[in-house]
Coordinates of C-alpha atoms in Angstrom, one line a residue:
Chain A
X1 CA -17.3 2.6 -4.6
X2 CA -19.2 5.9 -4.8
X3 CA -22.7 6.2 -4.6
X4 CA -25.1 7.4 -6.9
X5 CA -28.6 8.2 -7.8
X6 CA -30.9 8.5 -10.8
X7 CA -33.9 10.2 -12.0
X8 CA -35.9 8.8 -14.8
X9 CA -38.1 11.1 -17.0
X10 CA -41.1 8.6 -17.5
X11 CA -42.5 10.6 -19.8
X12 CA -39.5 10.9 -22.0
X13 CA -38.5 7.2 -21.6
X14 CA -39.5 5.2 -24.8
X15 CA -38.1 1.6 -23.2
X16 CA -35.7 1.4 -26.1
X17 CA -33.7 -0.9 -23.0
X18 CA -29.8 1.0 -24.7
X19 CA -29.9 1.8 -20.7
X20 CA -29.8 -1.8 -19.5
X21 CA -27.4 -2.9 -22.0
X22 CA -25.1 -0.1 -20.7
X23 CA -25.2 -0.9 -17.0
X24 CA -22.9 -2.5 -15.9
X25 CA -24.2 -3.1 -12.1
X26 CA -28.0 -4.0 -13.0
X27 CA -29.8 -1.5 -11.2
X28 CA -31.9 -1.1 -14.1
X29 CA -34.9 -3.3 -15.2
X30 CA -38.6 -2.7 -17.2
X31 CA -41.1 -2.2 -15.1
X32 CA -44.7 -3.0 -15.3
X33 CA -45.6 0.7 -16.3
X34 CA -46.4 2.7 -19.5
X35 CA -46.6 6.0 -20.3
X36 CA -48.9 8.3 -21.6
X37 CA -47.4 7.9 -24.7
X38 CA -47.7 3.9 -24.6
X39 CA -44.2 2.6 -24.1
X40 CA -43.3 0.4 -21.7
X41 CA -40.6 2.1 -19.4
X42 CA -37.5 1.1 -17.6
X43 CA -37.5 1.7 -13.9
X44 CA -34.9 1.7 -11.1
X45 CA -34.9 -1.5 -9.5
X46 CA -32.1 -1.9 -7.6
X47 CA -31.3 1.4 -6.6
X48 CA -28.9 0.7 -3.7
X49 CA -26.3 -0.8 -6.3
X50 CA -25.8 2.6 -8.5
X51 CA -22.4 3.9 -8.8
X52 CA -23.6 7.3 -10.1
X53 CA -21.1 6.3 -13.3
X54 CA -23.3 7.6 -15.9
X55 CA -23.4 4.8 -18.9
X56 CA -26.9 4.9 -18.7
X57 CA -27.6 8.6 -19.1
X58 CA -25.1 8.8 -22.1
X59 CA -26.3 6.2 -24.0
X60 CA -30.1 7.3 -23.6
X61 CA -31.3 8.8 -26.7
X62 CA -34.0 10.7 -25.2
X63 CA -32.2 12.2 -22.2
X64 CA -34.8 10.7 -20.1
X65 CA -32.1 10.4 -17.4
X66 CA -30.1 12.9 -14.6
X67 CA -27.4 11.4 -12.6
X68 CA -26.1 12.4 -9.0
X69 CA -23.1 11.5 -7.3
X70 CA -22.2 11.4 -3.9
X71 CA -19.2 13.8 -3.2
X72 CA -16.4 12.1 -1.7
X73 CA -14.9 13.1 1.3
X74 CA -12.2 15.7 1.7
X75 CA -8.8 13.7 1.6
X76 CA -5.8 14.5 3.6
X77 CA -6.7 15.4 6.5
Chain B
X1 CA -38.1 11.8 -6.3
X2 CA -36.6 14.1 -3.8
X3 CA -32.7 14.5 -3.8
X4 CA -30.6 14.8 -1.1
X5 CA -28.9 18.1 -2.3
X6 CA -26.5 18.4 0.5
X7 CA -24.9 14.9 -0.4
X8 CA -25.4 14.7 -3.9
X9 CA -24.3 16.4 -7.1
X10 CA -25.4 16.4 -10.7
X11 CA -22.9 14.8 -12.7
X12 CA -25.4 14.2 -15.6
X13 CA -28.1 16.7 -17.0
X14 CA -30.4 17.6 -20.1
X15 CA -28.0 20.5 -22.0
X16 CA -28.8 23.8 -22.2
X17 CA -28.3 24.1 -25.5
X18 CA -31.8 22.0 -26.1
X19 CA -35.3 22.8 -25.6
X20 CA -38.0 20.8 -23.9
X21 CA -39.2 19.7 -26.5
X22 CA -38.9 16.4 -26.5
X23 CA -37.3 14.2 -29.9
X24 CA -39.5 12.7 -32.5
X25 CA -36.9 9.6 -33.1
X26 CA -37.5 5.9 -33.1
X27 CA -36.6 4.7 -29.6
X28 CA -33.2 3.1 -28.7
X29 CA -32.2 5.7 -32.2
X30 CA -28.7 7.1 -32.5
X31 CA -29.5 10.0 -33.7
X32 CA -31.2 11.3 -30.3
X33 CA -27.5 10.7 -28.9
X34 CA -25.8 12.5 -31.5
X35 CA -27.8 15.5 -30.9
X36 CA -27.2 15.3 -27.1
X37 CA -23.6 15.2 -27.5
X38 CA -23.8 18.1 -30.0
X39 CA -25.4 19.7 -27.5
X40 CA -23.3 19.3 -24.9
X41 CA -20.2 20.2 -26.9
X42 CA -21.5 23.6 -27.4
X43 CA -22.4 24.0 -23.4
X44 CA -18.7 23.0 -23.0
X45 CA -17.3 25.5 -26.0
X46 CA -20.1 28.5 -24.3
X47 CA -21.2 29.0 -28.1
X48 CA -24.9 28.6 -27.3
X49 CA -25.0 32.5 -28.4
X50 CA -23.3 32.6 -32.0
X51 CA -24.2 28.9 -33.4
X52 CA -26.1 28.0 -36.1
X53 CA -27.3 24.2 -37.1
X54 CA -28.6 23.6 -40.8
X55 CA -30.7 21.0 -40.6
X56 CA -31.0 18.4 -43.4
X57 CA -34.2 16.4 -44.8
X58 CA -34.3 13.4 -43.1
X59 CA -35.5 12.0 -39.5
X60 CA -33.9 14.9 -38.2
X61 CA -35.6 17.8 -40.4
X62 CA -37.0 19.7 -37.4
X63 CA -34.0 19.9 -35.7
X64 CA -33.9 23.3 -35.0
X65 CA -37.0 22.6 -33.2
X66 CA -34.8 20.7 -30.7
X67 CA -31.8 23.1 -30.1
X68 CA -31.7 26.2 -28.2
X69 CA -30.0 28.5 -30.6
X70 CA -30.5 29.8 -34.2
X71 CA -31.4 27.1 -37.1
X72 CA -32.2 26.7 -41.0
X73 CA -33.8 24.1 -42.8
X74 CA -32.0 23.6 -46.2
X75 CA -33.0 21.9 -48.9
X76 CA -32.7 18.2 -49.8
X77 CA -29.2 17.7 -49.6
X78 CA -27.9 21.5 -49.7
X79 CA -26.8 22.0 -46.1
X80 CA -23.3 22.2 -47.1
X81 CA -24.3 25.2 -49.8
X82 CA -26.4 26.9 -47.4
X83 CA -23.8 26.7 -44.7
X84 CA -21.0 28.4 -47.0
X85 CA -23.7 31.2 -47.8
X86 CA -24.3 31.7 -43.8
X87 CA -20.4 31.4 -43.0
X88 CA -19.4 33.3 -45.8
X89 CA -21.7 36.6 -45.2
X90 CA -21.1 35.8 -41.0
X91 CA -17.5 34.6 -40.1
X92 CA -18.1 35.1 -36.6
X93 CA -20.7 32.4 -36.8
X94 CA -20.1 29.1 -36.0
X95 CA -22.1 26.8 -38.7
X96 CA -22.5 23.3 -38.6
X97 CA -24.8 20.6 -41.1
X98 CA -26.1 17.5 -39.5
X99 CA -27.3 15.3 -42.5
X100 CA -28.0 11.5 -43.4
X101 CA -26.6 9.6 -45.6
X102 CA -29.0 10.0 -48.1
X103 CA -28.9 14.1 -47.5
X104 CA -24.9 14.0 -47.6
X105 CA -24.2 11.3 -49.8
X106 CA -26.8 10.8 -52.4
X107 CA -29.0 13.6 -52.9
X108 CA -26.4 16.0 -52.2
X109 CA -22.8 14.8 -53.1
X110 CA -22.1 18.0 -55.4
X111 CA -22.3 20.5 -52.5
X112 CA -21.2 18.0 -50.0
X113 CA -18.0 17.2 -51.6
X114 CA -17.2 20.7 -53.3
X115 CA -17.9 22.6 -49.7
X116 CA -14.9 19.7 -48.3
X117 CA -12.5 20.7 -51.9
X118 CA -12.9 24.5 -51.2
X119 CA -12.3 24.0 -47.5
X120 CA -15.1 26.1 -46.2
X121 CA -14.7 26.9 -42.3
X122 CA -17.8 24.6 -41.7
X123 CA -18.5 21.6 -39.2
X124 CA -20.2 18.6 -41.2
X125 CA -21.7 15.8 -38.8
X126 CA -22.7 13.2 -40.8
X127 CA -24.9 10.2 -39.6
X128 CA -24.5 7.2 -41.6
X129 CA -27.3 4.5 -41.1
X130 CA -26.9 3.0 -43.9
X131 CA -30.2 3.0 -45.1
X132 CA -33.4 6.0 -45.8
X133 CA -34.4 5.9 -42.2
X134 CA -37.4 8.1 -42.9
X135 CA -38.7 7.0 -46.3
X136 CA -39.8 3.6 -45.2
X137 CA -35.9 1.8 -45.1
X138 CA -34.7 1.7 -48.9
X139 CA -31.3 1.4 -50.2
X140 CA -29.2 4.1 -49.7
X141 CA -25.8 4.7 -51.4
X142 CA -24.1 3.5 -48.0
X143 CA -26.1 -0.1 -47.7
X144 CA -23.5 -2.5 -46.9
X145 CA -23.2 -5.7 -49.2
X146 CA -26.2 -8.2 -49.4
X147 CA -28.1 -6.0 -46.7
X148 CA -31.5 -6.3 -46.4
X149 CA -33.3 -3.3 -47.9
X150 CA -36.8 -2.5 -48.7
X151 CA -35.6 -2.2 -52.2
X152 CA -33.4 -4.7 -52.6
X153 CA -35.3 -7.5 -50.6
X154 CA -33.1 -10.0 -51.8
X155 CA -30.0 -7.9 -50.0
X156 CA -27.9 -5.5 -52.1
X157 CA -25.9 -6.8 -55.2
X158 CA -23.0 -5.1 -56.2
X159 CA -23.6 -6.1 -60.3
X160 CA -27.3 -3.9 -59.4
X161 CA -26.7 -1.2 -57.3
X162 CA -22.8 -0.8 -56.8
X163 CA -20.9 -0.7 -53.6
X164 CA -21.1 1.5 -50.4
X165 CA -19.5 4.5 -50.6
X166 CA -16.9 5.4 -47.7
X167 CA -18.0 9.4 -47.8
X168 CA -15.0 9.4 -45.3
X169 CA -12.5 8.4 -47.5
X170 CA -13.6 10.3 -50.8
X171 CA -13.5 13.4 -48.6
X172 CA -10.0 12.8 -47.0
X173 CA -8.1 12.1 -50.6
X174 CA -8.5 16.0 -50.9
X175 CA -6.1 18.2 -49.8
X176 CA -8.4 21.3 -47.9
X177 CA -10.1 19.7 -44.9
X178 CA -8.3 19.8 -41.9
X179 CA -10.1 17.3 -39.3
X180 CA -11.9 14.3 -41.5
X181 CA -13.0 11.3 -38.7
X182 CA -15.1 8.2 -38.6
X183 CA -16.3 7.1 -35.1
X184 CA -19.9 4.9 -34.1
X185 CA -21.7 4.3 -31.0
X186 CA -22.2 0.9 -30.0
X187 CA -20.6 1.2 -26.6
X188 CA -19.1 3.2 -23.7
X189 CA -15.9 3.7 -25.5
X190 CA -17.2 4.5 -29.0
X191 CA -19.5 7.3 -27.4
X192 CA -16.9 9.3 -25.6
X193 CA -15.0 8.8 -28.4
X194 CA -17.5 10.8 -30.9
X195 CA -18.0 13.4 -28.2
X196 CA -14.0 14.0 -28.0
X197 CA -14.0 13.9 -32.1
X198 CA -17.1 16.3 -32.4
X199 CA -15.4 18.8 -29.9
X200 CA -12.4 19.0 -31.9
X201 CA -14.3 19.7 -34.9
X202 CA -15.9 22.7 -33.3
X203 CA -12.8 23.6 -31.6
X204 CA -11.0 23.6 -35.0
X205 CA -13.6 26.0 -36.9
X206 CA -13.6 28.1 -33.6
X207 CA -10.2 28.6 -34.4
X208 CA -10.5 28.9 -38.0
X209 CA -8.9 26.4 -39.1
X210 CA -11.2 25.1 -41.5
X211 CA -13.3 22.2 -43.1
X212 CA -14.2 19.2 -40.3
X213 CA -16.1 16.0 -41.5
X214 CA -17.4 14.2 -38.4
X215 CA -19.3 10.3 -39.9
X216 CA -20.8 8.5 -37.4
X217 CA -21.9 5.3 -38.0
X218 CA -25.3 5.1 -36.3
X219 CA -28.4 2.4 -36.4
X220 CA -31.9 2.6 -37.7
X221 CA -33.4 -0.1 -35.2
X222 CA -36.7 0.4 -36.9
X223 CA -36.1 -0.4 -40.3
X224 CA -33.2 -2.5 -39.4
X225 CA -35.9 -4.9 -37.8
X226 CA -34.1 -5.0 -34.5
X227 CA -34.2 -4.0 -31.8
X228 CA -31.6 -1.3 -30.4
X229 CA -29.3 -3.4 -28.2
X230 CA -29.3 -5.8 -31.5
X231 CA -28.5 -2.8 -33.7
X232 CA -25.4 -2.2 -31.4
X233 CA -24.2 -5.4 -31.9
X234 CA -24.4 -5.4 -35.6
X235 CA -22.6 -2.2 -35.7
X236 CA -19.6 -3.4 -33.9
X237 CA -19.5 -7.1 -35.7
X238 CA -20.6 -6.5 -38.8
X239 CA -20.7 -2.7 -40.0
X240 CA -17.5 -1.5 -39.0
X241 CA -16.0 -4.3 -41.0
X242 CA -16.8 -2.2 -43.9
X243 CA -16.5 1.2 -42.3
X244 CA -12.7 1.5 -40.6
X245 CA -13.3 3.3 -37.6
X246 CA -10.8 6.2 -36.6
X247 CA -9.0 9.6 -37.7
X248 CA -8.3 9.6 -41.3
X249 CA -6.6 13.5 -41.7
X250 CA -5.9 15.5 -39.0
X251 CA -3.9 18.5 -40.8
X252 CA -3.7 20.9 -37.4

């Protein structure tokens, strides 16, 4: 499994939870936090269990997410 | 939150074709990822430069607000008349109308369905919510049977108000659009599956092929009265029941 990373833009995040329903590996959750603009927002929880797939970010309406991917290693050598 | 650039790439980022500026939707609404995927489709085509979006009256009137390139703001329900004027005086433009089902197919089913008949070389993206998202969640012309409508609180009845209209359908009977497509997106599947159908639509007025009809069937989780994982739900169990998902003329 690769690994993978995400950002969330708190500020753009409006907890809509379309993220969580998407995951399939649970690293997302809603934290205790709000924004500045008063909703409550989803944070990484479980970071170590990201595949760096993507579901999230392309069902977020808001684009409050980036994604990164490890690279995989150069094959056949 | 630092990231390790040596190990890492981006497989996921904002388009360029947006701004900052950050969408004045409902959260969990589809219509924030219908304009990200537009977006992205014209990063992938490179037609940043030479595209033009007509934006409808609606939730998404200030779309041109939101996209990084060249915008109009038509009249209630005449982005399909403006677009033929823009097209028509500009070939080399690529033109596209993003409009609601109560912009496309109420207020504007004249220019909407006579743009389709005189296959104009236009894009049409039409979200279909099945309801007036912005006025406060009436009827619209695409409420499904005994939904629950501000106006019709009882649910809509067919002896009353008629039955929904499948805009898809009317628009494929006729003989000049080439690319005419119903997709949603309640999951995974569904969403790379508008983002293929919306970048064929593009790629067919690129190559002037002519008119593309693009329905989406999206949710209004506000006044739906659910919330957005709910509103995903009903789509797949309930609305596409009445709304046949798939490719209904393909004439390239």
């Amino acid at each position: 499994m690769p690994k993978g990373k995400i950002v969330i833009d708190k500020e753009r995040c409006k907890g809509c939870g379309l993220c969580l329903a998407f995951c399939a590996q649970d690293v997302l959750a809603y934290s205790t936090e709000y924004n500045q603009s008063g909703y409550n927002i989803i944070w990484v929880k479980e970071p170590e269990r990201c595949i760096g797939c993507a579901f999230c970010a392309q069902a977020c309406p808001d684009i409050a997410i980036e994604v990164y991917r490890e690279k995989k290693p150069k094959q056949g050598k | 939150m630092p990231v390790n650039a040596k190990s890492m790439v981006k497989v996921f980022e904002r388009p360029k074709s947006l701004t900052d500026v950050q969408f004045t939707y409902c959260p969990g609404c589809h219509h924030g990822l219908v304009t990200r995927i537009i977006a992205h489709t014209i990063d992938e085509l490179g037609l940043q430069e030479r595209t033009v979006v007509v934006a409808p009256v609606g939730c998404s009137v200030s779309m041109y607000e939101w996209f990084h390139f060249d915008g109009i703001q038509a009249s209630h329900g005449r982005a399909c008349a403006v677009a033929t004027g823009i097209k028509r005086v500009n070939p080399h433009l690529i033109v596209f109308t993003y409009q609601g089902d109560g912009d496309l197919a109420a207020i504007g089913t004249a220019e909407s369905i006579h743009a389709a008949n005189r296959g104009e070389n236009i894009t049409v993206v039409f979200i279909n919510n099945q309801i007036y998202g912005m006025t406060g969640g009436q009827m619209a012309p695409t409420t499904l049977i005994g939904q629950w409508a501000t106006s019709c609180p009882t649910g809509r009845d067919p002896a009353l108000a008629g039955y929904p209209i499948r805009f898809a359908e009317i628009v494929a009977q006729l003989d000049a659009p080439v690319y005419v497509t119903r997709q949603s997106l309640y999951d995974q599947k569904r969403i790379m599956a508008t983002k293929r159908a919306i970048k064929k639509a593009f790629q067919y007025q690129v190559e002037d092929k002519g008119y593309s009809l693009v329905e989406i069937l999206a949710n209004c989780p506000t006044n739906w009265r659910m919330s957005p994982v709910e509103t995903n739900r009903r789509l797949a169990d309930e609305v596409v029941k009445s709304y046949p998902l798939g490719d209904l003329v393909d004439r390239v």
